[in-house]
């Protein structure tokens, strides 16, 4: 149907933390940006020229008039609606804009307006394509309800006039990225850690287990709260201060911090920016210990502290806590040791399943004959697994609990890019296979059978 | 239309626009207790207790999925599907063989495919066929 050589398919992976998009056949996505979308709440102005351009585009989505790059971050459905701002490399702080994720609390994509804004930004802002010419492969979480899938497919066919669409399940695509058709995919993403068994290229839907307490966002929030309690003050986001170089006098050459006040900035934007700082702290300071963390062991308590400098110049000294935060993935009850005040980041976090327990439970829910292959092919993906020692810890934990003669092996790419973008890379591989080209759901099938045909084509 | 003609229609897998994709390696239509109404040449047969287990699987996949699906003594790994997911259950055996069972009002439509087809393609075809039967009142 669609020759894999002639027209490149687009592969798009909308995750809970970031959106990855690019062309099939390439080894990394060309567009990666945060999946938080801002929604204007007040009366946003802007010159009438820009709003005219937006209106015309709303009528004719695939008309490629040249637009200045600044406009593509702004999306407006119709003149009466509010603007949407996609958080890309623009670090522009705007008044009265609430930031939200297109995913709801359970990790299900149900905010279609925000999703539309993201699609617009990907197609017209970053990739600059005529959507009528490229089939698109989307990745989706395993437990997406049927109604949501239908809404997304309808949006793509009706608004963007795509020639063909395919919805691939996340665990299947991450297995393909490691070159395997069978395996247990362990994906630690932003919102949650998801384990799912994949057999011969099909996800075993009843083996999916999702845990919000082990997701990257939860650990970031824990890090943020820990830092703020230690400093007894809120972490200052970058827009809230400016550094002024002083000349002359005794402070010559040093920077002075001046606070800026923007009272109309929404709380969600403030939280988003503070999270970005905490993410950086988590990545540079926190690490997993080599063996199971035992706080009574005096060796751990004598480890030297590490300093982390925040953007506004304050420094934090982190001691044994740098091992506690990542240990939450293997022993969720340890979060109590941080003695954080206030409600827990995720409800009932202390009693959540640890990552190895989740892996074992997923395998138990799969077919008895398939289990041996699953133990030997545990595939670790997702940005949340980038802690040093993650693969070794998981391997030894599973080995302890696996049945006797079964070989256990955890596969994890050493390359940071490959691990973070494994789902996207799997989609890129799949969409460029010759044998895949018959699997697309085409526009003709959509017109003939309606949107519910997608469930037959992409079970 | 006789049952044999129906089986022949079922066995040829084609896209809705008419493009021929291939043949199922075996297929059958049987009632919910396992009594066959029509079958193709290579069909391994279905026992009464296998049909019984199929009914249980459709109703409650979580409890029975680990045991797999048995048709004619051969075991298929259960992939997905249940009563709620459109009344279809899909399974795979090894890399080559796949199984799709569509539950209509009074019968099962069973399709087994080999290396020439993907389980997805087989599934779309068998489901469409089953929906036609449901429309006819079966």
XYZ file of C-alpha atoms in Angstrom:
597
model
C 0.000 0.000 0.000
C 2.437 2.656 1.038
C 5.919 1.873 -0.187
C 8.224 2.172 2.761
C 10.889 3.740 0.569
C 8.975 6.488 -1.100
C 7.019 8.332 1.523
C 8.335 8.513 5.056
C 5.873 7.775 7.743
C 5.805 10.028 10.783
C 6.223 8.419 14.183
C 4.859 10.247 17.210
C 5.044 9.172 20.836
C 3.089 11.391 23.232
C 4.338 10.443 26.649
C 3.365 11.714 30.062
C 6.658 13.549 30.416
C 7.705 14.461 26.888
C 6.542 14.218 23.301
C 8.840 12.578 20.775
C 8.229 12.935 17.034
C 10.143 12.355 13.856
C 10.343 10.379 10.644
C 10.315 6.598 10.428
C 13.635 5.070 9.556
C 15.675 7.518 11.580
C 17.386 6.469 14.757
C 16.353 9.386 16.976
C 13.280 11.610 17.034
C 13.831 15.068 15.568
C 11.438 16.836 17.918
C 11.470 16.263 21.666
C 9.648 18.610 24.008
C 7.719 18.632 27.235
C 4.145 17.437 27.002
C 2.750 20.112 29.287
C 0.421 22.433 27.444
C -0.551 25.873 28.652
C -4.116 27.015 28.409
C -4.832 30.733 28.404
C -7.426 31.723 30.950
C -7.465 35.464 30.673
C -8.111 37.674 27.699
C -4.922 37.320 25.734
C -4.113 40.101 23.366
C -1.624 39.855 20.602
C -1.657 41.801 17.381
C -4.672 41.192 15.163
C -2.363 40.106 12.323
C -1.447 36.982 14.280
C -5.015 36.144 15.123
C -5.988 36.478 11.462
C -3.272 34.035 10.550
C -4.585 31.642 13.179
C -8.144 31.899 11.891
C -7.150 31.161 8.329
C -5.175 28.150 9.441
C -8.131 26.817 11.358
C -10.117 26.639 8.128
C -7.453 25.060 6.013
C -5.129 22.968 8.131
C -2.817 21.768 5.434
C -2.269 25.019 3.717
C 1.416 25.736 4.092
C 1.632 29.496 4.232
C 5.002 30.513 5.598
C 4.662 31.455 9.229
C 7.117 32.934 11.595
C 8.370 30.451 14.140
C 6.955 32.385 17.086
C 3.382 31.621 16.041
C 3.650 27.885 15.922
C 3.741 27.534 19.684
C 0.349 29.198 19.881
C -2.721 27.307 18.824
C -6.235 28.573 18.829
C -9.167 26.487 17.689
C -11.412 29.371 16.880
C -11.464 33.070 17.671
C -13.728 32.517 20.671
C -11.518 29.853 22.241
C -8.556 30.374 24.438
C -5.001 30.024 23.228
C -2.897 26.958 23.805
C 0.824 27.251 24.334
C 3.068 24.302 23.799
C 6.042 24.354 26.158
C 8.902 23.952 23.754
C 12.268 25.638 23.884
C 10.509 28.909 24.567
C 11.094 29.865 28.145
C 8.533 32.592 27.884
C 6.596 33.268 31.014
C 3.063 34.374 30.341
C 0.443 35.770 32.705
C -2.712 33.869 33.442
C -1.826 30.680 31.646
C -2.586 27.399 33.365
C -0.333 24.491 32.443
C -1.737 21.031 32.281
C -0.920 17.672 30.813
C -3.172 16.056 28.201
C -3.173 12.989 30.454
C -5.492 12.719 33.409
C -4.533 11.393 36.828
C -4.752 7.755 35.739
C -2.409 8.256 32.837
C -5.170 8.112 30.227
C -5.074 10.665 27.428
C -8.403 12.426 27.578
C -7.785 16.135 26.980
C -8.260 16.225 23.232
C -7.809 20.001 22.903
C -4.371 19.860 24.444
C -3.568 16.855 22.276
C -4.630 18.788 19.204
C -2.330 21.649 20.198
C 0.560 19.208 20.499
C -0.203 17.650 17.102
C -0.375 21.074 15.506
C 2.956 22.017 16.969
C 4.571 18.774 15.799
C 3.214 18.830 12.251
C 3.461 22.515 11.468
C 5.964 23.838 13.942
C 8.683 21.237 14.196
C 8.390 18.806 11.321
C 6.780 21.229 8.840
C 4.951 18.595 6.818
C 1.939 18.387 4.590
C -0.039 15.983 6.719
C -2.010 14.668 3.751
C 1.119 12.994 2.421
C 2.464 11.082 5.414
C 0.986 8.111 7.238
C 1.437 8.371 10.969
C 2.243 5.748 13.565
C 1.216 6.717 17.079
C 2.231 4.982 20.226
C -0.356 4.531 22.953
C -0.429 3.130 26.477
C -1.819 -0.389 26.714
C -4.921 0.363 28.745
C -6.331 3.184 26.615
C -10.127 2.976 26.613
C -11.770 2.374 23.247
C -13.599 5.701 23.227
C -10.356 7.655 23.578
C -8.717 5.763 20.732
C -11.680 6.521 18.522
C -11.559 10.215 19.331
C -7.877 10.439 18.506
C -8.241 8.569 15.208
C -11.213 10.724 14.279
C -9.199 13.873 14.987
C -6.317 12.694 12.829
C -8.409 11.686 9.867
C -10.850 14.583 9.949
C -8.620 17.498 10.745
C -5.260 16.539 9.353
C -6.499 14.400 6.439
C -3.797 11.804 7.013
C -3.648 9.013 4.482
C -3.171 6.230 7.031
C -2.890 5.700 10.761
C -1.635 2.934 13.037
C -1.761 2.767 16.823
C 1.042 0.736 18.340
C 1.143 -0.288 21.976
C 4.040 1.136 23.990
C 5.475 -2.137 25.376
C 5.485 -3.772 21.926
C 7.394 -0.847 20.435
C 9.976 -0.790 23.238
C 10.604 -4.504 22.697
C 11.104 -3.934 18.975
C 13.689 -1.273 19.758
C 15.782 -3.958 21.473
C 15.305 -6.237 18.504
C 12.988 -8.633 20.316
C 9.442 -9.708 19.636
C 8.968 -11.355 23.032
C 9.886 -9.892 26.365
C 8.762 -8.181 29.512
C 8.811 -4.432 28.985
C 9.588 -2.357 32.086
C 8.913 1.259 31.179
C 9.585 3.845 33.888
C 8.082 6.969 32.401
C 6.940 10.269 33.790
C 3.591 9.459 35.290
C 4.009 5.806 36.185
C 6.141 2.691 35.896
C 4.432 0.179 33.624
C 5.335 -3.482 33.270
C 3.757 -5.513 30.498
C 4.507 -8.847 28.866
C 4.853 -8.958 25.073
C 4.569 -12.256 23.183
C 5.540 -12.511 19.513
C 4.806 -8.847 18.907
C 1.482 -8.666 20.758
C 1.006 -7.195 24.215
C -0.526 -9.557 26.786
C -3.071 -7.073 27.989
C -3.967 -8.874 31.196
C -0.390 -8.755 32.436
C -0.145 -4.957 32.586
C 0.633 -3.419 35.966
C 0.995 0.336 36.414
C 2.388 2.022 39.469
C 2.286 5.778 39.962
C 4.535 5.706 43.006
C 7.528 4.643 40.920
C 7.152 7.122 38.087
C 9.709 9.782 37.296
C 7.350 12.634 38.230
C 6.802 11.169 41.667
C 10.528 10.958 42.344
C 10.999 14.491 41.014
C 8.295 15.807 43.322
C 9.889 13.970 46.236
C 13.255 15.533 45.402
C 11.671 18.976 45.153
C 9.953 18.677 48.505
C 13.114 17.403 50.119
C 15.139 20.339 48.750
C 12.563 22.895 49.815
C 12.318 21.513 53.315
C 16.078 21.512 53.644
C 16.345 25.120 52.488
C 13.244 26.060 54.467
C 12.261 28.076 51.455
C 10.851 27.504 48.012
C 13.209 26.783 45.164
C 13.259 29.884 42.982
C 12.350 29.171 39.371
C 14.504 30.840 36.780
C 12.024 33.508 35.772
C 11.695 34.795 39.327
C 15.081 36.416 39.601
C 17.782 37.962 37.531
C 21.507 37.995 38.020
C 23.275 41.267 37.706
C 26.990 41.463 37.216
C 28.453 43.986 39.630
C 31.318 46.224 38.684
C 33.431 48.286 40.968
C 33.444 48.109 44.716
C 34.216 45.056 46.758
C 31.854 42.712 44.878
C 33.401 43.340 41.494
C 32.849 40.435 39.103
C 30.292 38.671 41.254
C 26.641 38.219 40.528
C 23.939 39.795 42.600
C 20.525 38.198 42.714
C 17.517 40.446 42.308
C 14.095 39.010 42.802
C 11.488 39.717 40.173
C 7.851 39.551 40.976
C 5.204 38.356 38.560
C 2.025 38.059 40.550
C -0.116 36.938 37.640
C 1.940 33.862 36.874
C -0.147 30.785 37.414
C 0.776 28.302 40.122
C 0.969 25.496 37.625
C 3.678 27.285 35.633
C 5.592 27.964 38.814
C 5.362 24.283 39.722
C 6.417 23.248 36.226
C 9.567 25.379 36.372
C 10.456 24.235 39.871
C 10.018 20.653 38.702
C 12.495 21.259 35.898
C 15.091 22.355 38.435
C 14.348 19.355 40.657
C 14.698 17.043 37.641
C 18.157 18.362 37.009
C 19.048 17.871 40.661
C 17.670 14.351 40.597
C 19.703 13.476 37.537
C 22.993 14.894 38.770
C 22.945 14.152 42.472
C 20.811 11.097 43.118
C 22.145 7.618 42.542
C 21.218 4.059 43.354
C 23.382 2.183 45.800
C 25.035 -1.021 44.599
C 23.169 -3.264 46.990
C 19.903 -2.960 48.835
C 20.056 0.193 50.927
C 20.342 -0.475 54.630
C 20.251 2.766 56.571
C 21.485 1.197 59.770
C 24.714 0.353 58.025
C 27.197 2.875 59.323
C 29.148 2.950 56.081
C 26.316 4.663 54.274
C 26.060 7.328 56.932
C 29.707 8.173 56.573
C 29.567 8.823 52.841
C 30.649 12.357 51.982
C 27.937 14.854 51.185
C 27.560 16.317 47.746
C 26.839 19.919 46.907
C 24.303 20.978 44.330
C 24.075 24.564 43.171
C 20.658 25.918 42.296
C 20.258 28.473 39.508
C 19.907 31.335 41.959
C 23.232 30.589 43.589
C 22.056 28.791 46.713
C 23.706 25.489 47.351
C 22.274 22.398 48.965
C 24.268 19.701 50.662
C 22.825 16.276 50.099
C 23.995 13.433 52.255
C 22.586 9.966 52.521
C 19.303 11.195 51.027
C 20.855 10.965 47.592
C 20.577 7.212 47.906
C 17.137 7.215 49.462
C 15.200 8.854 46.641
C 16.077 6.367 43.862
C 15.740 3.510 46.357
C 12.017 4.272 46.372
C 11.837 2.271 43.142
C 13.081 -0.845 44.898
C 11.706 -0.234 48.377
C 8.845 2.276 48.403
C 8.531 2.244 52.187
C 11.863 4.004 52.460
C 10.255 7.320 51.554
C 9.360 7.640 55.247
C 13.041 8.034 56.045
C 13.070 11.376 54.287
C 10.597 12.621 56.889
C 8.773 14.870 54.464
C 5.947 16.918 55.878
C 2.567 17.129 54.327
C 0.516 14.548 52.436
C 2.391 11.855 50.493
C 3.218 12.610 46.878
C 1.189 9.637 45.710
C -1.547 8.113 47.827
C -0.441 5.124 49.854
C 3.061 5.351 48.494
C 4.666 3.342 51.270
C 2.648 0.265 50.426
C 3.190 0.369 46.682
C 4.745 -2.591 44.929
C 8.459 -2.302 44.323
C 9.728 -2.562 40.774
C 11.007 -6.159 41.012
C 7.731 -7.222 42.648
C 5.839 -5.592 39.801
C 7.934 -7.457 37.234
C 7.256 -10.777 38.944
C 3.529 -10.090 39.212
C 3.330 -9.255 35.505
C 5.083 -12.487 34.608
C 2.682 -14.434 36.826
C -0.250 -13.039 34.876
C 1.129 -14.257 31.586
C 0.727 -17.681 30.037
C 2.680 -20.445 31.793
C 4.476 -21.474 28.634
C 5.562 -17.941 27.861
C 7.066 -17.242 31.285
C 10.473 -18.744 30.592
C 10.997 -16.404 27.657
C 9.846 -13.449 29.709
C 12.348 -14.079 32.499
C 15.148 -14.219 29.984
C 14.114 -11.023 28.207
C 13.311 -8.293 30.711
C 13.691 -5.025 28.821
C 14.344 -1.849 30.761
C 13.297 1.407 29.115
C 12.226 4.885 29.991
C 13.945 7.941 31.371
C 13.292 6.888 34.959
C 15.742 4.001 34.675
C 18.734 6.181 33.925
C 20.067 5.870 37.483
C 23.448 4.185 37.613
C 23.192 0.544 38.758
C 19.489 0.257 37.884
C 19.974 -2.723 35.576
C 22.202 -4.630 37.998
C 19.860 -4.082 40.947
C 16.841 -5.264 38.970
C 18.685 -8.293 37.663
C 19.787 -9.477 41.094
C 16.345 -8.840 42.598
C 14.587 -10.884 39.909
C 17.193 -13.627 40.080
C 16.428 -14.124 43.756
C 12.769 -14.773 43.052
C 12.791 -16.576 39.728
C 12.212 -20.335 39.578
C 15.322 -22.462 39.674
C 16.386 -23.452 36.185
C 15.158 -20.326 34.489
C 17.738 -17.955 33.101
C 17.053 -14.327 34.028
C 18.461 -11.516 31.992
C 17.732 -7.799 31.985
C 18.411 -5.984 28.730
C 19.043 -2.268 28.939
C 20.685 -0.060 26.388
C 23.738 1.761 27.700
C 23.051 4.669 25.408
C 20.971 7.303 27.193
C 19.165 8.380 24.047
C 18.162 4.832 23.172
C 16.739 4.164 26.613
C 14.699 7.344 26.836
C 13.319 7.102 23.334
C 12.978 3.317 23.063
C 9.257 3.476 22.323
C 9.778 6.006 19.549
C 12.671 4.024 18.084
C 10.550 0.866 18.058
C 7.871 2.779 16.164
C 10.461 4.022 13.701
C 11.642 0.455 13.092
C 8.122 -0.892 12.709
C 6.940 1.791 10.308
C 9.867 1.237 7.973
C 9.465 -2.535 7.660
C 8.263 -3.731 4.282
C 5.986 -6.340 5.828
C 4.253 -3.687 7.910
C 2.929 -1.667 5.012
C -0.258 -3.739 4.775
C -1.167 -3.046 8.389
C -2.031 0.626 8.154
C -5.633 1.682 8.575
C -6.189 3.804 5.489
C -8.470 6.765 4.945
C -10.547 4.638 2.575
C -11.214 2.143 5.364
C -12.083 4.972 7.712
C -14.560 6.416 5.257
C -16.123 3.030 4.593
C -16.255 1.435 8.035
C -16.112 4.353 10.420
C -13.843 5.001 13.296
C -14.577 1.778 15.223
C -12.686 -0.185 12.551
C -9.488 0.880 14.339
C -10.112 -1.698 17.052
C -10.017 -4.476 14.468
C -6.931 -3.202 12.695
C -4.941 -2.395 15.830
C -6.214 -4.709 18.540
C -25.974 -20.521 1.492
C -24.732 -23.819 2.796
C -22.320 -24.067 5.658
C -19.609 -25.337 3.323
C -19.884 -22.240 1.139
C -19.659 -20.076 4.208
C -16.519 -21.861 5.312
C -14.972 -21.239 1.929
C -15.769 -17.541 2.211
C -14.317 -17.491 5.678
C -11.141 -19.203 4.632
C -10.165 -16.584 2.042
C -8.883 -13.554 3.818
C -9.277 -10.346 1.863
C -9.192 -6.661 2.660
C -12.495 -4.792 2.485
C -11.506 -3.313 -0.846
C -11.027 -6.763 -2.354
C -7.241 -7.199 -2.186
C -6.560 -10.865 -1.515
C -4.292 -11.432 1.450
C -4.176 -15.207 1.662
C -5.908 -18.239 3.066
C -6.456 -19.242 6.633
C -4.815 -22.559 7.315
C -7.959 -23.802 9.044
C -11.315 -22.450 10.092
C -14.613 -23.601 11.500
C -17.988 -22.481 12.752
C -19.362 -24.331 15.737
C -21.987 -23.780 18.387
C -21.170 -22.701 21.928
C -20.901 -26.299 23.153
C -18.367 -27.314 20.522
C -20.646 -29.062 18.001
C -19.344 -28.271 14.548
C -21.619 -26.712 11.954
C -18.957 -26.492 9.262
C -15.205 -26.870 9.110
C -12.384 -26.574 6.628
C -10.044 -29.416 5.710
C -7.198 -28.845 8.110
C -9.286 -28.040 11.167
C -8.137 -30.081 14.197
C -11.560 -30.308 15.769
C -12.808 -28.913 19.038
C -13.755 -30.864 22.138
C -16.663 -30.060 24.441
C -14.467 -29.152 27.386
C -12.366 -26.884 25.173
C -15.515 -25.021 24.182
C -16.465 -24.850 27.847
C -13.075 -23.347 28.731
C -13.487 -20.843 25.899
C -16.759 -19.664 27.391
C -15.093 -19.216 30.768
C -12.220 -17.329 29.184
C -14.539 -14.938 27.397
C -16.386 -14.203 30.603
C -13.426 -13.771 32.923
C -10.103 -13.461 31.143
C -8.074 -12.472 34.192
C -8.484 -15.803 35.960
C -8.004 -18.031 32.944
C -5.510 -16.233 30.749
C -2.474 -17.959 32.185
C -3.734 -21.331 31.034
C -3.927 -20.454 27.388
C -6.450 -21.563 24.775
C -6.768 -25.182 23.615
C -8.246 -26.050 20.232
C -8.077 -29.669 19.090
C -5.442 -30.429 21.693
C -3.039 -27.680 20.548
C -2.306 -24.881 22.938
C -2.248 -21.205 21.988
C -0.918 -18.437 24.205
C -3.737 -16.020 25.056
C -2.969 -12.484 23.855
C -5.994 -10.290 24.424
C -9.737 -10.033 24.103
C -12.830 -10.938 26.084
C -16.581 -10.423 26.048
C -16.142 -6.711 26.629
C -13.477 -6.243 23.965
C -15.828 -6.972 21.105
C -16.375 -10.664 21.857
C -13.080 -11.691 20.249
C -10.226 -13.657 21.716
C -6.804 -13.889 20.070
C -3.992 -16.324 20.638
C -0.622 -17.252 19.180
C 1.438 -20.393 19.013
C 5.136 -19.894 18.371
C 6.079 -17.339 15.764
C 3.929 -18.701 12.976
C 0.504 -19.780 14.054
C -2.229 -17.585 15.366
C -5.801 -18.128 16.439
C -8.812 -15.858 16.455
C -12.136 -16.852 17.997
C -15.164 -14.602 17.544
C -18.156 -15.278 19.732
C -21.488 -14.636 18.079
C -24.898 -15.041 19.679
C -25.102 -18.802 19.284
C -21.822 -19.864 17.747
C -18.068 -19.493 17.650
C -16.224 -18.507 14.478
C -12.702 -19.902 14.679
C -9.845 -18.990 12.373
C -6.307 -20.377 12.505
C -3.590 -18.869 10.351
C -0.036 -19.796 9.537
C 3.000 -17.914 8.433
C 1.322 -16.182 5.499
C -0.797 -13.823 7.568
C -0.512 -11.577 10.607
C -2.821 -12.212 13.538
C -4.167 -8.681 13.144
C -5.223 -9.296 9.569
C -6.780 -12.638 10.434
C -8.565 -10.960 13.329
C -10.063 -8.154 11.248
C -11.384 -10.714 8.758
C -12.824 -13.176 11.304
C -14.430 -10.383 13.310
C -16.070 -8.972 10.208
C -17.392 -12.402 9.316
C -18.726 -12.924 12.830
C -20.471 -9.588 12.806
C -22.186 -10.559 9.569
C -23.439 -13.744 11.254
C -24.681 -11.770 14.246
C -26.542 -9.538 11.831
C -28.181 -12.647 10.373
C -29.376 -13.595 13.842
C -26.811 -16.245 14.663
